[in-house]
JSON list of C-alpha atoms in Angstrom, two decimals:
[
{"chain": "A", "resi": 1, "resn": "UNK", "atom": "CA", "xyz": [0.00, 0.00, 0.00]},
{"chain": "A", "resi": 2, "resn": "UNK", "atom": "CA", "xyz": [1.92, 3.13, -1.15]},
{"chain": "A", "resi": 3, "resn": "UNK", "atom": "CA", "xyz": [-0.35, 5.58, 1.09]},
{"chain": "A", "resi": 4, "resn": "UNK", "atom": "CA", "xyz": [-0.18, 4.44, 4.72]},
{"chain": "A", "resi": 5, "resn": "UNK", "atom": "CA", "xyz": [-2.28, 7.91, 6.24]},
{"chain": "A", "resi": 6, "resn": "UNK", "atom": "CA", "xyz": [-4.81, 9.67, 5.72]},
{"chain": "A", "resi": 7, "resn": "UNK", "atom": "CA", "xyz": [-5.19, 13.24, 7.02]},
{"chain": "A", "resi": 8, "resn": "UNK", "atom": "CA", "xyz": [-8.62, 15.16, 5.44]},
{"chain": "A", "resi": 9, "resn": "UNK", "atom": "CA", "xyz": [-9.92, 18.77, 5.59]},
{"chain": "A", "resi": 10, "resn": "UNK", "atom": "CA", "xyz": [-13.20, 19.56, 7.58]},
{"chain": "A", "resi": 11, "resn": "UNK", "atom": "CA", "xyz": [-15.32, 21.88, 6.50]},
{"chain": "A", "resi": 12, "resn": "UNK", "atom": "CA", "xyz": [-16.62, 21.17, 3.03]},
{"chain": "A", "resi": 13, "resn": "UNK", "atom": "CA", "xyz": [-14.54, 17.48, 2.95]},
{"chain": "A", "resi": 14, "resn": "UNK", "atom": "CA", "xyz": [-16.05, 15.48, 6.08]},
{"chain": "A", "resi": 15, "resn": "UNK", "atom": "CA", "xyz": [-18.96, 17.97, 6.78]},
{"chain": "A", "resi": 16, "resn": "UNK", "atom": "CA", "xyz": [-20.96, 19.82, 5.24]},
{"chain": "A", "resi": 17, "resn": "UNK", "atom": "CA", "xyz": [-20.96, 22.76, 7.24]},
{"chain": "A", "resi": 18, "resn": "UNK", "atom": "CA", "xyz": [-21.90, 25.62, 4.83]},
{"chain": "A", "resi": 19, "resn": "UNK", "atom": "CA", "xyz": [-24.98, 26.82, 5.81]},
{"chain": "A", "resi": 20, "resn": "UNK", "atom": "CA", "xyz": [-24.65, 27.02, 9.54]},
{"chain": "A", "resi": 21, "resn": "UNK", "atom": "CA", "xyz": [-21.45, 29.25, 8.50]},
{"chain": "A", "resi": 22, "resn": "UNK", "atom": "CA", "xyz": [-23.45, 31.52, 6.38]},
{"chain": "A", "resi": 23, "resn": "UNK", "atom": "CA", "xyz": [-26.78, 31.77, 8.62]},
{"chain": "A", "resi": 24, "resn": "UNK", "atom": "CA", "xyz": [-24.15, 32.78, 11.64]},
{"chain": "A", "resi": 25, "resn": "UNK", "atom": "CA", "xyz": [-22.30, 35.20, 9.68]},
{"chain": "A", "resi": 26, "resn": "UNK", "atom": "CA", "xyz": [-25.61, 36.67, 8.35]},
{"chain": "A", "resi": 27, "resn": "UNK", "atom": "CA", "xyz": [-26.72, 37.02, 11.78]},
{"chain": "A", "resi": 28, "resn": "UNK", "atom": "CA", "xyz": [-23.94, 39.42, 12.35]},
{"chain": "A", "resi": 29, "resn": "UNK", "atom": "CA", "xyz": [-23.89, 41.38, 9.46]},
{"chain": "A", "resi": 30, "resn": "UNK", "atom": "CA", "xyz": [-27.85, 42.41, 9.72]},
{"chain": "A", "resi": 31, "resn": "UNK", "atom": "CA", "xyz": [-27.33, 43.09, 13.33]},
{"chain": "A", "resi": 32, "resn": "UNK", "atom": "CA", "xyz": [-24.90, 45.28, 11.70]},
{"chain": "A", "resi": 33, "resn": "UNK", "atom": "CA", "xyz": [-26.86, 46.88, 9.41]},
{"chain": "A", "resi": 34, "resn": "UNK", "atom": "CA", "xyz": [-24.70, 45.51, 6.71]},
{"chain": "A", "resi": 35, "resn": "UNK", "atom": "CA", "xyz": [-26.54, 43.56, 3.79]},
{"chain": "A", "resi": 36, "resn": "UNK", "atom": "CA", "xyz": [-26.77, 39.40, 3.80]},
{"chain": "A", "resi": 37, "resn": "UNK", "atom": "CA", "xyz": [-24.82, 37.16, 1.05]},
{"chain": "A", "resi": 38, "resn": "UNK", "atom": "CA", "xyz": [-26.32, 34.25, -0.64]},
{"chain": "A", "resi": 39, "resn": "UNK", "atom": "CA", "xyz": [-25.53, 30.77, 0.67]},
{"chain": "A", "resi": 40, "resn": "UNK", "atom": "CA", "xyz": [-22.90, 30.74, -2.92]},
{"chain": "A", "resi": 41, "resn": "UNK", "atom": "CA", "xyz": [-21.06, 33.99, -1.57]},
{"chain": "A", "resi": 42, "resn": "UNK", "atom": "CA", "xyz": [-19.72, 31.69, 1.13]},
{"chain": "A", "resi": 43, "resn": "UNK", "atom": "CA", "xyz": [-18.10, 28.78, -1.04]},
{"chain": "A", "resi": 44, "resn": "UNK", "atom": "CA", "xyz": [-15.89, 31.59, -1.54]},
{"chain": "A", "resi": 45, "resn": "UNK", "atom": "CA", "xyz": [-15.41, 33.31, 1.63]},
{"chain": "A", "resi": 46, "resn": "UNK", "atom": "CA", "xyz": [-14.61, 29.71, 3.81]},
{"chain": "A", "resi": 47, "resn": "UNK", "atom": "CA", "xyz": [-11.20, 28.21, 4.00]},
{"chain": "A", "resi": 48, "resn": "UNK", "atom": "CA", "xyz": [-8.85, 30.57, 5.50]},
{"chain": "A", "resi": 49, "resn": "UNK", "atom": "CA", "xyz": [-10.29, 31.11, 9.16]},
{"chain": "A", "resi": 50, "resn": "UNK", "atom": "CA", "xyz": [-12.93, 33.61, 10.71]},
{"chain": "A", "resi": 51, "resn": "UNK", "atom": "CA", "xyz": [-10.96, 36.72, 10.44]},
{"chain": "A", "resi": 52, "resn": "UNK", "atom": "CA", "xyz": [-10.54, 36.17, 6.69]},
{"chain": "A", "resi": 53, "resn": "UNK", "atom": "CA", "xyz": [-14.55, 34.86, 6.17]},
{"chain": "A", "resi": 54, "resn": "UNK", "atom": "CA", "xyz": [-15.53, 38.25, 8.26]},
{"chain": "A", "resi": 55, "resn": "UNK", "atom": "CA", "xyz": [-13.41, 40.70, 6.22]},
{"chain": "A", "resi": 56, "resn": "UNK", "atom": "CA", "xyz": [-14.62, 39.04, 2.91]},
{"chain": "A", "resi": 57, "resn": "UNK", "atom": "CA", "xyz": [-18.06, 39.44, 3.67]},
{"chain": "A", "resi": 58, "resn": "UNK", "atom": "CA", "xyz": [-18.20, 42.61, 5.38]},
{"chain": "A", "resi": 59, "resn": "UNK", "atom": "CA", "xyz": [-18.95, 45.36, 2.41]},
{"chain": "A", "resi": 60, "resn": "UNK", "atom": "CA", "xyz": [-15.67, 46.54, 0.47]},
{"chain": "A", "resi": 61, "resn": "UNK", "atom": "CA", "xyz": [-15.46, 50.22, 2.89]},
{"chain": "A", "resi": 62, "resn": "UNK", "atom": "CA", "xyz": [-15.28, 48.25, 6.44]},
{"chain": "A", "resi": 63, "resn": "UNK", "atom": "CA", "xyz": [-12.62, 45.57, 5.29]},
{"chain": "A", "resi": 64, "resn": "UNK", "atom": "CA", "xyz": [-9.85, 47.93, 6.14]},
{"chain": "A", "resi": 65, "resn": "UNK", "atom": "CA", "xyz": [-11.10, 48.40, 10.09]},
{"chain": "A", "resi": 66, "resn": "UNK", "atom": "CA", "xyz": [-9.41, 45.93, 12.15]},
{"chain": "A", "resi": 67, "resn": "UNK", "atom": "CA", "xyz": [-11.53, 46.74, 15.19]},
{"chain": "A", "resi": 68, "resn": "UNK", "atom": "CA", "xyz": [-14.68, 46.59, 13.48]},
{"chain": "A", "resi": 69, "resn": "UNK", "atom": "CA", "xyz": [-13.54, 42.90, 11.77]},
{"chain": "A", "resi": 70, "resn": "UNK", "atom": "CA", "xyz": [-12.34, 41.88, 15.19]},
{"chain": "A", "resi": 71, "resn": "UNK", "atom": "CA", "xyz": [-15.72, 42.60, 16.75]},
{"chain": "A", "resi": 72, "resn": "UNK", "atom": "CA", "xyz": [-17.54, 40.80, 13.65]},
{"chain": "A", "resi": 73, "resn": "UNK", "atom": "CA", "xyz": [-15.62, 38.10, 14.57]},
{"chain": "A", "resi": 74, "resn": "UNK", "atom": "CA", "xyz": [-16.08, 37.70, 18.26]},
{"chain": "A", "resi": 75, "resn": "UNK", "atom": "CA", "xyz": [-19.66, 38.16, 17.23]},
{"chain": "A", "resi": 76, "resn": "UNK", "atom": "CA", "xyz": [-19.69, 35.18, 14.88]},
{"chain": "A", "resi": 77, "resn": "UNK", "atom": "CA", "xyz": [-18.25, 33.40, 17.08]},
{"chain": "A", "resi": 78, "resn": "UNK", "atom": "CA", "xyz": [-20.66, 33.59, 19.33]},
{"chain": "A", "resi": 79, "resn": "UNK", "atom": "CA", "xyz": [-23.29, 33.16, 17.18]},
{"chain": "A", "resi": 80, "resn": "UNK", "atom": "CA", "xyz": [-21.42, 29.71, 15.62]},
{"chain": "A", "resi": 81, "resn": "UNK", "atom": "CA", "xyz": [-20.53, 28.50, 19.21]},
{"chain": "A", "resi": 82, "resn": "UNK", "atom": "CA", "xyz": [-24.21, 28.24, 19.52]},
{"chain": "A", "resi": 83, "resn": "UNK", "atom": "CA", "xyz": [-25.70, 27.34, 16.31]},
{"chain": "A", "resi": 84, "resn": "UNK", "atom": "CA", "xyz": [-23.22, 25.52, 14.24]},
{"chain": "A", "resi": 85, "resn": "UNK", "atom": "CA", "xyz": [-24.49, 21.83, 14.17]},
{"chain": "A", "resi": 86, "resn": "UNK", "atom": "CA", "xyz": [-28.19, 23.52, 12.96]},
{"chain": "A", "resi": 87, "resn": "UNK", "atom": "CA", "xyz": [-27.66, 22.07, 9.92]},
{"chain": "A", "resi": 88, "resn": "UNK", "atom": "CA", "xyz": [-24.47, 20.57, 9.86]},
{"chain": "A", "resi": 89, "resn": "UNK", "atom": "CA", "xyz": [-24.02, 16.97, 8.86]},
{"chain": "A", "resi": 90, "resn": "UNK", "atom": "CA", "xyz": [-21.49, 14.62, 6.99]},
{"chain": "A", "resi": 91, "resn": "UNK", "atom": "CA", "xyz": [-21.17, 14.43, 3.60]},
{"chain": "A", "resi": 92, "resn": "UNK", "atom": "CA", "xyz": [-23.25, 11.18, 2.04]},
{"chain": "A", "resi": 93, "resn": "UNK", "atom": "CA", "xyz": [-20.30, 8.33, 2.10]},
{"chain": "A", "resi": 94, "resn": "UNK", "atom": "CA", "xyz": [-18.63, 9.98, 4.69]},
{"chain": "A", "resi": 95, "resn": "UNK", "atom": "CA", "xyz": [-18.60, 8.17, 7.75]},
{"chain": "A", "resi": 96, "resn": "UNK", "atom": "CA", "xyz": [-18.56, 4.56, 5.73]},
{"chain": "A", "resi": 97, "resn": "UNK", "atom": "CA", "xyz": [-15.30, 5.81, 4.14]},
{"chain": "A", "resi": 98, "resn": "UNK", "atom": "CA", "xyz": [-13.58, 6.58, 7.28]},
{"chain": "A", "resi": 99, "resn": "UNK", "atom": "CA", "xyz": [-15.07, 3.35, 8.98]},
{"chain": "A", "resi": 100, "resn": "UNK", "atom": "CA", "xyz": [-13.06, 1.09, 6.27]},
{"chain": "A", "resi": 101, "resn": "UNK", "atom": "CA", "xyz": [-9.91, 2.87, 6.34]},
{"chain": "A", "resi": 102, "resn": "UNK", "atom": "CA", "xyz": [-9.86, 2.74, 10.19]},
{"chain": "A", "resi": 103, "resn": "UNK", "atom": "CA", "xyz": [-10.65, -1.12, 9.88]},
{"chain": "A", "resi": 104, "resn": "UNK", "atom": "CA", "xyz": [-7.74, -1.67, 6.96]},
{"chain": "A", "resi": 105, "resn": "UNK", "atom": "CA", "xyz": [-5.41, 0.19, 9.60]},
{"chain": "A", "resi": 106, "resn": "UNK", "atom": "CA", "xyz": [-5.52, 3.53, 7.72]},
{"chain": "A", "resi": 107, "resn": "UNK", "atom": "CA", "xyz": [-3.74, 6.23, 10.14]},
{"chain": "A", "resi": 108, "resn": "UNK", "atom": "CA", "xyz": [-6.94, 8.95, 10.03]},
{"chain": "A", "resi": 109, "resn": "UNK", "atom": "CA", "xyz": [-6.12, 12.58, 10.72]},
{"chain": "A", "resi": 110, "resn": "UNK", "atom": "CA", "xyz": [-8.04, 16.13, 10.27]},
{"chain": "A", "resi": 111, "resn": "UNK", "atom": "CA", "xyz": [-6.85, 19.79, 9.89]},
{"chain": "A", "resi": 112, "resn": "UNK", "atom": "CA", "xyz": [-8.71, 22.74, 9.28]},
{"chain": "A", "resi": 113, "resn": "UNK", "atom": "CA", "xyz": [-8.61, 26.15, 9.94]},
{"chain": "A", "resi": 114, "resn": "UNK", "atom": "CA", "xyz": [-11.58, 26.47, 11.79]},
{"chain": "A", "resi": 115, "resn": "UNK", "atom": "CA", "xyz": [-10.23, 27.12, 15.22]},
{"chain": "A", "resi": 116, "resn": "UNK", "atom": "CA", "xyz": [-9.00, 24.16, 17.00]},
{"chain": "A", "resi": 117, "resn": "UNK", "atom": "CA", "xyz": [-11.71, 23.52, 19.79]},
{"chain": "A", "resi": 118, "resn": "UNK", "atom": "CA", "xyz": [-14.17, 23.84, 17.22]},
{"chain": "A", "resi": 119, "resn": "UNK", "atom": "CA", "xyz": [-12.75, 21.50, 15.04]},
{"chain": "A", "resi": 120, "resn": "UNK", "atom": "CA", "xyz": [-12.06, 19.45, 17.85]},
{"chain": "A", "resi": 121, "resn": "UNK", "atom": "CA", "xyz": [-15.93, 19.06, 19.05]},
{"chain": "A", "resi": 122, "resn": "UNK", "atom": "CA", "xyz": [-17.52, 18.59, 15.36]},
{"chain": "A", "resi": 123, "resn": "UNK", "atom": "CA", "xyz": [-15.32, 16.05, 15.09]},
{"chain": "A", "resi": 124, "resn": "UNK", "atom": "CA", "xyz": [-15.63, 14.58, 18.20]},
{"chain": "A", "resi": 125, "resn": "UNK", "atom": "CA", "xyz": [-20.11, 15.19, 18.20]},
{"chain": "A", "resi": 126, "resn": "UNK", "atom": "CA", "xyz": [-20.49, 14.41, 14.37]},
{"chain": "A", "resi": 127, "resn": "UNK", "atom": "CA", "xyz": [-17.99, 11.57, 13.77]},
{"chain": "A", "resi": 128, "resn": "UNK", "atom": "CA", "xyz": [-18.35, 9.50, 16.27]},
{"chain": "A", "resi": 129, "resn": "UNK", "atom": "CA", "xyz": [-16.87, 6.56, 16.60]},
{"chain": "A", "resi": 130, "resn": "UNK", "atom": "CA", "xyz": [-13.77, 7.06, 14.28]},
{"chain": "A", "resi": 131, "resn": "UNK", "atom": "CA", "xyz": [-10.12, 6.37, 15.80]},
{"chain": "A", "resi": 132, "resn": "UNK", "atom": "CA", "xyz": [-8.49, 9.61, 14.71]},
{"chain": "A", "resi": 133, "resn": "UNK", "atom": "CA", "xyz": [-5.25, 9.69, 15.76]},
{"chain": "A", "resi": 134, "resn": "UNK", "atom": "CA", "xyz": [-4.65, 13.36, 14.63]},
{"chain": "A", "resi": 135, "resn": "UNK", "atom": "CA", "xyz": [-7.21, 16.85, 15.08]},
{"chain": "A", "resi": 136, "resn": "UNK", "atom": "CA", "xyz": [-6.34, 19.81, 14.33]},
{"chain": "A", "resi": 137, "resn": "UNK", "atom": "CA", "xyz": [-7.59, 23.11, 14.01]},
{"chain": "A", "resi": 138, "resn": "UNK", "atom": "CA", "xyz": [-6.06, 26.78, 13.93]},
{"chain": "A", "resi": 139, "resn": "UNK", "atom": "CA", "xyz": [-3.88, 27.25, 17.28]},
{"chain": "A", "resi": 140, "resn": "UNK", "atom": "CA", "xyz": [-1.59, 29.66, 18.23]},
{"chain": "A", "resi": 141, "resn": "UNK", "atom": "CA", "xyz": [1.90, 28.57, 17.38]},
{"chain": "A", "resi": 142, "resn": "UNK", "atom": "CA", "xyz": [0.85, 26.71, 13.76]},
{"chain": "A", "resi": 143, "resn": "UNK", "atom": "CA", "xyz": [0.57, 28.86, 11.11]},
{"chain": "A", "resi": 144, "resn": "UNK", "atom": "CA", "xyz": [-2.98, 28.16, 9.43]},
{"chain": "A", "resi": 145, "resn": "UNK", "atom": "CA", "xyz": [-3.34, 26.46, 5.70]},
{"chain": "A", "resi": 146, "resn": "UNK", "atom": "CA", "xyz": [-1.78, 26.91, 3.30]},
{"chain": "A", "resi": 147, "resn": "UNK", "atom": "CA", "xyz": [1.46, 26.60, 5.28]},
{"chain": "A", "resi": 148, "resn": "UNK", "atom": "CA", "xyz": [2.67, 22.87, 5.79]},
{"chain": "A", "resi": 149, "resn": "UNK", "atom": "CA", "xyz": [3.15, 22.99, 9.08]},
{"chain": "A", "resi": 150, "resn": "UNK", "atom": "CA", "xyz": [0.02, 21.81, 10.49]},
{"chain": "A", "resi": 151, "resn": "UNK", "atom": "CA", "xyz": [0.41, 19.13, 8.60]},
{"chain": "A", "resi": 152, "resn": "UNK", "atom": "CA", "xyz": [3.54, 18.08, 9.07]},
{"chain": "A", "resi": 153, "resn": "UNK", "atom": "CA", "xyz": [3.11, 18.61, 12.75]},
{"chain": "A", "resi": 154, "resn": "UNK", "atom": "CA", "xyz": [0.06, 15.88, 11.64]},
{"chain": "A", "resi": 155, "resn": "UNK", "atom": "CA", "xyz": [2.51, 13.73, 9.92]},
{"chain": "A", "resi": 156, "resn": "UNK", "atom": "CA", "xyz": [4.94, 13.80, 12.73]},
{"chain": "A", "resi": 157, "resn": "UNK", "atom": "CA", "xyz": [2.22, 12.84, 15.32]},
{"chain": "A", "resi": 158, "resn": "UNK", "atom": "CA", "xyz": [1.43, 9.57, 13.45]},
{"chain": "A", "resi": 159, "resn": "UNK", "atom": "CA", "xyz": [4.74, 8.79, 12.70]},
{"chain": "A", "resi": 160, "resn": "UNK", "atom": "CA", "xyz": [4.10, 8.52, 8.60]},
{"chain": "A", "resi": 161, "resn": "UNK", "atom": "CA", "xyz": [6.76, 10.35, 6.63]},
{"chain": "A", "resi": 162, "resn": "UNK", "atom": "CA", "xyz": [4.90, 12.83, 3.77]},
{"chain": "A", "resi": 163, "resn": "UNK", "atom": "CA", "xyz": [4.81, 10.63, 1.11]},
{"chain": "A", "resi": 164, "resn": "UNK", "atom": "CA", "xyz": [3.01, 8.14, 2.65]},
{"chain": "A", "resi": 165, "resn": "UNK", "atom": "CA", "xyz": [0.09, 10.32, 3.20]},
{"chain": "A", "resi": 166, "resn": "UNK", "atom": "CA", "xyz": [-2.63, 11.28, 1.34]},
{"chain": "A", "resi": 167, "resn": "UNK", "atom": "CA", "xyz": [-4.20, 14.47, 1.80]},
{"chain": "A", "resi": 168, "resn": "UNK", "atom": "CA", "xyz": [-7.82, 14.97, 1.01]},
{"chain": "A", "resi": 169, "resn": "UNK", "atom": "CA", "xyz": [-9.77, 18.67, 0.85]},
{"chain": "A", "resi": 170, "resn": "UNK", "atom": "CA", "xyz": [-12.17, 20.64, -1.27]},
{"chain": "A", "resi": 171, "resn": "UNK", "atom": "CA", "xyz": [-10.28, 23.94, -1.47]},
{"chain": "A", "resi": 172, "resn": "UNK", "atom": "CA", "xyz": [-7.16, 25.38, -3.95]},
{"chain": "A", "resi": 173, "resn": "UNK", "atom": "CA", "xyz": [-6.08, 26.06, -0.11]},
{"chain": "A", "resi": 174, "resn": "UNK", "atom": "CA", "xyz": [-5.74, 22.21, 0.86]},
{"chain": "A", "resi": 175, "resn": "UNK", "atom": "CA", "xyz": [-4.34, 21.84, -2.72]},
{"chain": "A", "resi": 176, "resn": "UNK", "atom": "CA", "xyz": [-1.09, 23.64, -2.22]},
{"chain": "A", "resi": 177, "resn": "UNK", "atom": "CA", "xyz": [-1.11, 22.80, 1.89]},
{"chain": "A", "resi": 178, "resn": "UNK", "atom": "CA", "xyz": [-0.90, 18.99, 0.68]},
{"chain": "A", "resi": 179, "resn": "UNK", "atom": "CA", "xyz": [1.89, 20.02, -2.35]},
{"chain": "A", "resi": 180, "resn": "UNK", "atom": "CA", "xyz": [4.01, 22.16, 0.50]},
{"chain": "A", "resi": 181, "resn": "UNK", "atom": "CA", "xyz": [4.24, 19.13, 2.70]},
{"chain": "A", "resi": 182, "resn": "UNK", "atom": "CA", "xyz": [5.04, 16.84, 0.20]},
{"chain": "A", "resi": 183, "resn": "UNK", "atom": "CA", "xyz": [1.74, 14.92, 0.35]},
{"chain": "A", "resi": 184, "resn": "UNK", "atom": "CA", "xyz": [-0.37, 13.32, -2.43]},
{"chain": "A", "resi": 185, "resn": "UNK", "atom": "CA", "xyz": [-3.00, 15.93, -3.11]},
{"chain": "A", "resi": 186, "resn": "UNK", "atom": "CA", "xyz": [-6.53, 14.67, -3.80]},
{"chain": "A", "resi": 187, "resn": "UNK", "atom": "CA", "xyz": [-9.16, 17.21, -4.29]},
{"chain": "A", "resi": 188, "resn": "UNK", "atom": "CA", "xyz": [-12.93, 16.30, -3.48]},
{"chain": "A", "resi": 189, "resn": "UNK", "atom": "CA", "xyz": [-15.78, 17.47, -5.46]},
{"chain": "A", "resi": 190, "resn": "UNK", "atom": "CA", "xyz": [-18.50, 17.51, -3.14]},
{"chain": "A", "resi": 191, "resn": "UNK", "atom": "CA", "xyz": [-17.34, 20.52, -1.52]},
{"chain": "A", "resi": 192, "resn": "UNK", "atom": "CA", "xyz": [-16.99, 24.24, -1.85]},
{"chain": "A", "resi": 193, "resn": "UNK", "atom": "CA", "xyz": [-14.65, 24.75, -4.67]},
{"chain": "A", "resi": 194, "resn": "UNK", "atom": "CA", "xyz": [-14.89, 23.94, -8.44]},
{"chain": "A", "resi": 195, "resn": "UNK", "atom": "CA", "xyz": [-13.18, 21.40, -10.24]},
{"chain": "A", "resi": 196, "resn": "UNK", "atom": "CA", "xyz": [-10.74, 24.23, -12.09]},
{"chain": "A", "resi": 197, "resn": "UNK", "atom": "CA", "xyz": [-9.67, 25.67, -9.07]},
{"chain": "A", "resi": 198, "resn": "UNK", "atom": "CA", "xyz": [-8.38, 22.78, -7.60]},
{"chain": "A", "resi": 199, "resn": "UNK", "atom": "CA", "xyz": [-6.91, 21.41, -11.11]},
{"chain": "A", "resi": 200, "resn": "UNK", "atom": "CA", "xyz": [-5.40, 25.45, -10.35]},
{"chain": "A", "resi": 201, "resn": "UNK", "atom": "CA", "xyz": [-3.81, 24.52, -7.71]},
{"chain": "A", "resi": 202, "resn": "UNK", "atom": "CA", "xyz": [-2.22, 21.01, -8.56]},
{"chain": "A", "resi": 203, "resn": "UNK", "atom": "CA", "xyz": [-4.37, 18.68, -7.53]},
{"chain": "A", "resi": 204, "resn": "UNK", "atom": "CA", "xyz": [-2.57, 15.13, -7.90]},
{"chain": "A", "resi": 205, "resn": "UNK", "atom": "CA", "xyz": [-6.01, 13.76, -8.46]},
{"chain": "A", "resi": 206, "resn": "UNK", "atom": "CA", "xyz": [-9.71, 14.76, -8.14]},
{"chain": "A", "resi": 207, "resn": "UNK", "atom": "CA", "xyz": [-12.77, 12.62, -6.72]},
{"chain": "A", "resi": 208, "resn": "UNK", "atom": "CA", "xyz": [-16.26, 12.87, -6.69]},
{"chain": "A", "resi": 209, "resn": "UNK", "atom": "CA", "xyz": [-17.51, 10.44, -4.20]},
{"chain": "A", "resi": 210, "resn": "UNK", "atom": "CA", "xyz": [-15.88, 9.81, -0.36]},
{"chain": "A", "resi": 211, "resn": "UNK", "atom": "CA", "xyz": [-15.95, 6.10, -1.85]},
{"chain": "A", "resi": 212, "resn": "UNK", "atom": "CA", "xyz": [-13.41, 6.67, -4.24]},
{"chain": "A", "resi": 213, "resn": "UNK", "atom": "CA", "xyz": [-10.93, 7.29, -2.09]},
{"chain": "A", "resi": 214, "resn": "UNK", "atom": "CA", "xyz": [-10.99, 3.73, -0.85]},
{"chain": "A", "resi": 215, "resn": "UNK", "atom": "CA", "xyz": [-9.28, 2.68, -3.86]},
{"chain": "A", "resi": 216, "resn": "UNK", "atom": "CA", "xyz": [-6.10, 4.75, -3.22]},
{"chain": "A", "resi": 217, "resn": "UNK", "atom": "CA", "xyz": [-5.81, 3.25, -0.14]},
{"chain": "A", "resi": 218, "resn": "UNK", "atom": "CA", "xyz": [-6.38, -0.60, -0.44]}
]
């Protein structure tokens, strides 16, 4: 077996988080005043932490004032900490395909940029069950996606050297974290991102079902 771990994005790759993300940021843009997006505006806004989602979707004149982003988003978070398994769910295949590659011996890990307790609790409340032996979310100390660190911090915790890992996410983001830290890059369809984007960004290989990535790592 040429892959020996697995380490896979969050939102957008295990769950399907969008819409909880878009009704909490919403929330704290019409408290603002400011006007909504669309749930689409969001594919585009996720993937490089809160600060970044908040200062995309705030209009173009307010993206410039740190205070008012920082209080956006303490206020999303806020809002998230309390709403964000609404609507929230794993993708279709999801939990099957992690069940098999736990029982073939698969080393499972997850990083995001969602902050790390976050990610920590959806994966601990929505994928139950599964022998992770790596979480990770945006901590002080790591610099976020798309620098290799967290994943090689990933890498080092389950004792696989890069190449033996394959690296799974929906974003041009996971795309070039994966290539930086010398990991096989497979980019997933069912997320966020189009297909070009993550051909873009060098995608080794894309998928369109969780089930397909059973086959790389038989």
């Amino acid at each position: 077996m040429k892959f020996k771990a697995a380490i896979f994005d969050l939102d957008g790759t295990l769950l399907d988080t969008l819409e909880d993300i878009a009704d909490s940021a919403n929330r704290v843009l019409t408290r603002r005043g400011f006007p909504p997006h669309d749930l689409n505006a969001y594919r585009r806004f996720v993937g490089e932490g809160v600060t970044v989602l908040m200062t995309r979707a705030v209009p173009p004149p307010y993206r410039s004032d740190p205070s008012l982003i920082q209080k956006c988003v303490e206020e999303f978070r806020e809002d998230y900490g309390r709403n964000w398994k609404t609507k929230t769910r794993p993708y279709e295949g999801v939990m099957e395909m992690l069940g098999t590659l736990a029982a073939r011996g698969v080393k499972l890990g997850v990083l995001s940029n969602k902050p790390d307790d976050s990610t920590r609790v959806c994966v601990d409340e929505l994928l139950p069950g599964i022998p992770f032996e790596a979480v990770m979310g945006q901590r002080e100390g790591i610099p976020a996606k798309p620098a290799p660190d967290g994943a090689l911090e990933l890498a080092r915790i389950m004792g696989t050297s890069p190449e033996h890992i394959l690296y799974a996410g929906d974003t041009p983001i996971d795309m070039r974290t994966a290539l930086a830290a010398g990991m096989f890059a497979v980019g997933v369809l069912w997320g966020f991102r189009p297909r070009e984007e993550l051909e873009s960004a060098g995608a080794h290989m894309l998928i369109a079902h969780p089930r397909e990535i059973l086959a790389l790592l038989e």
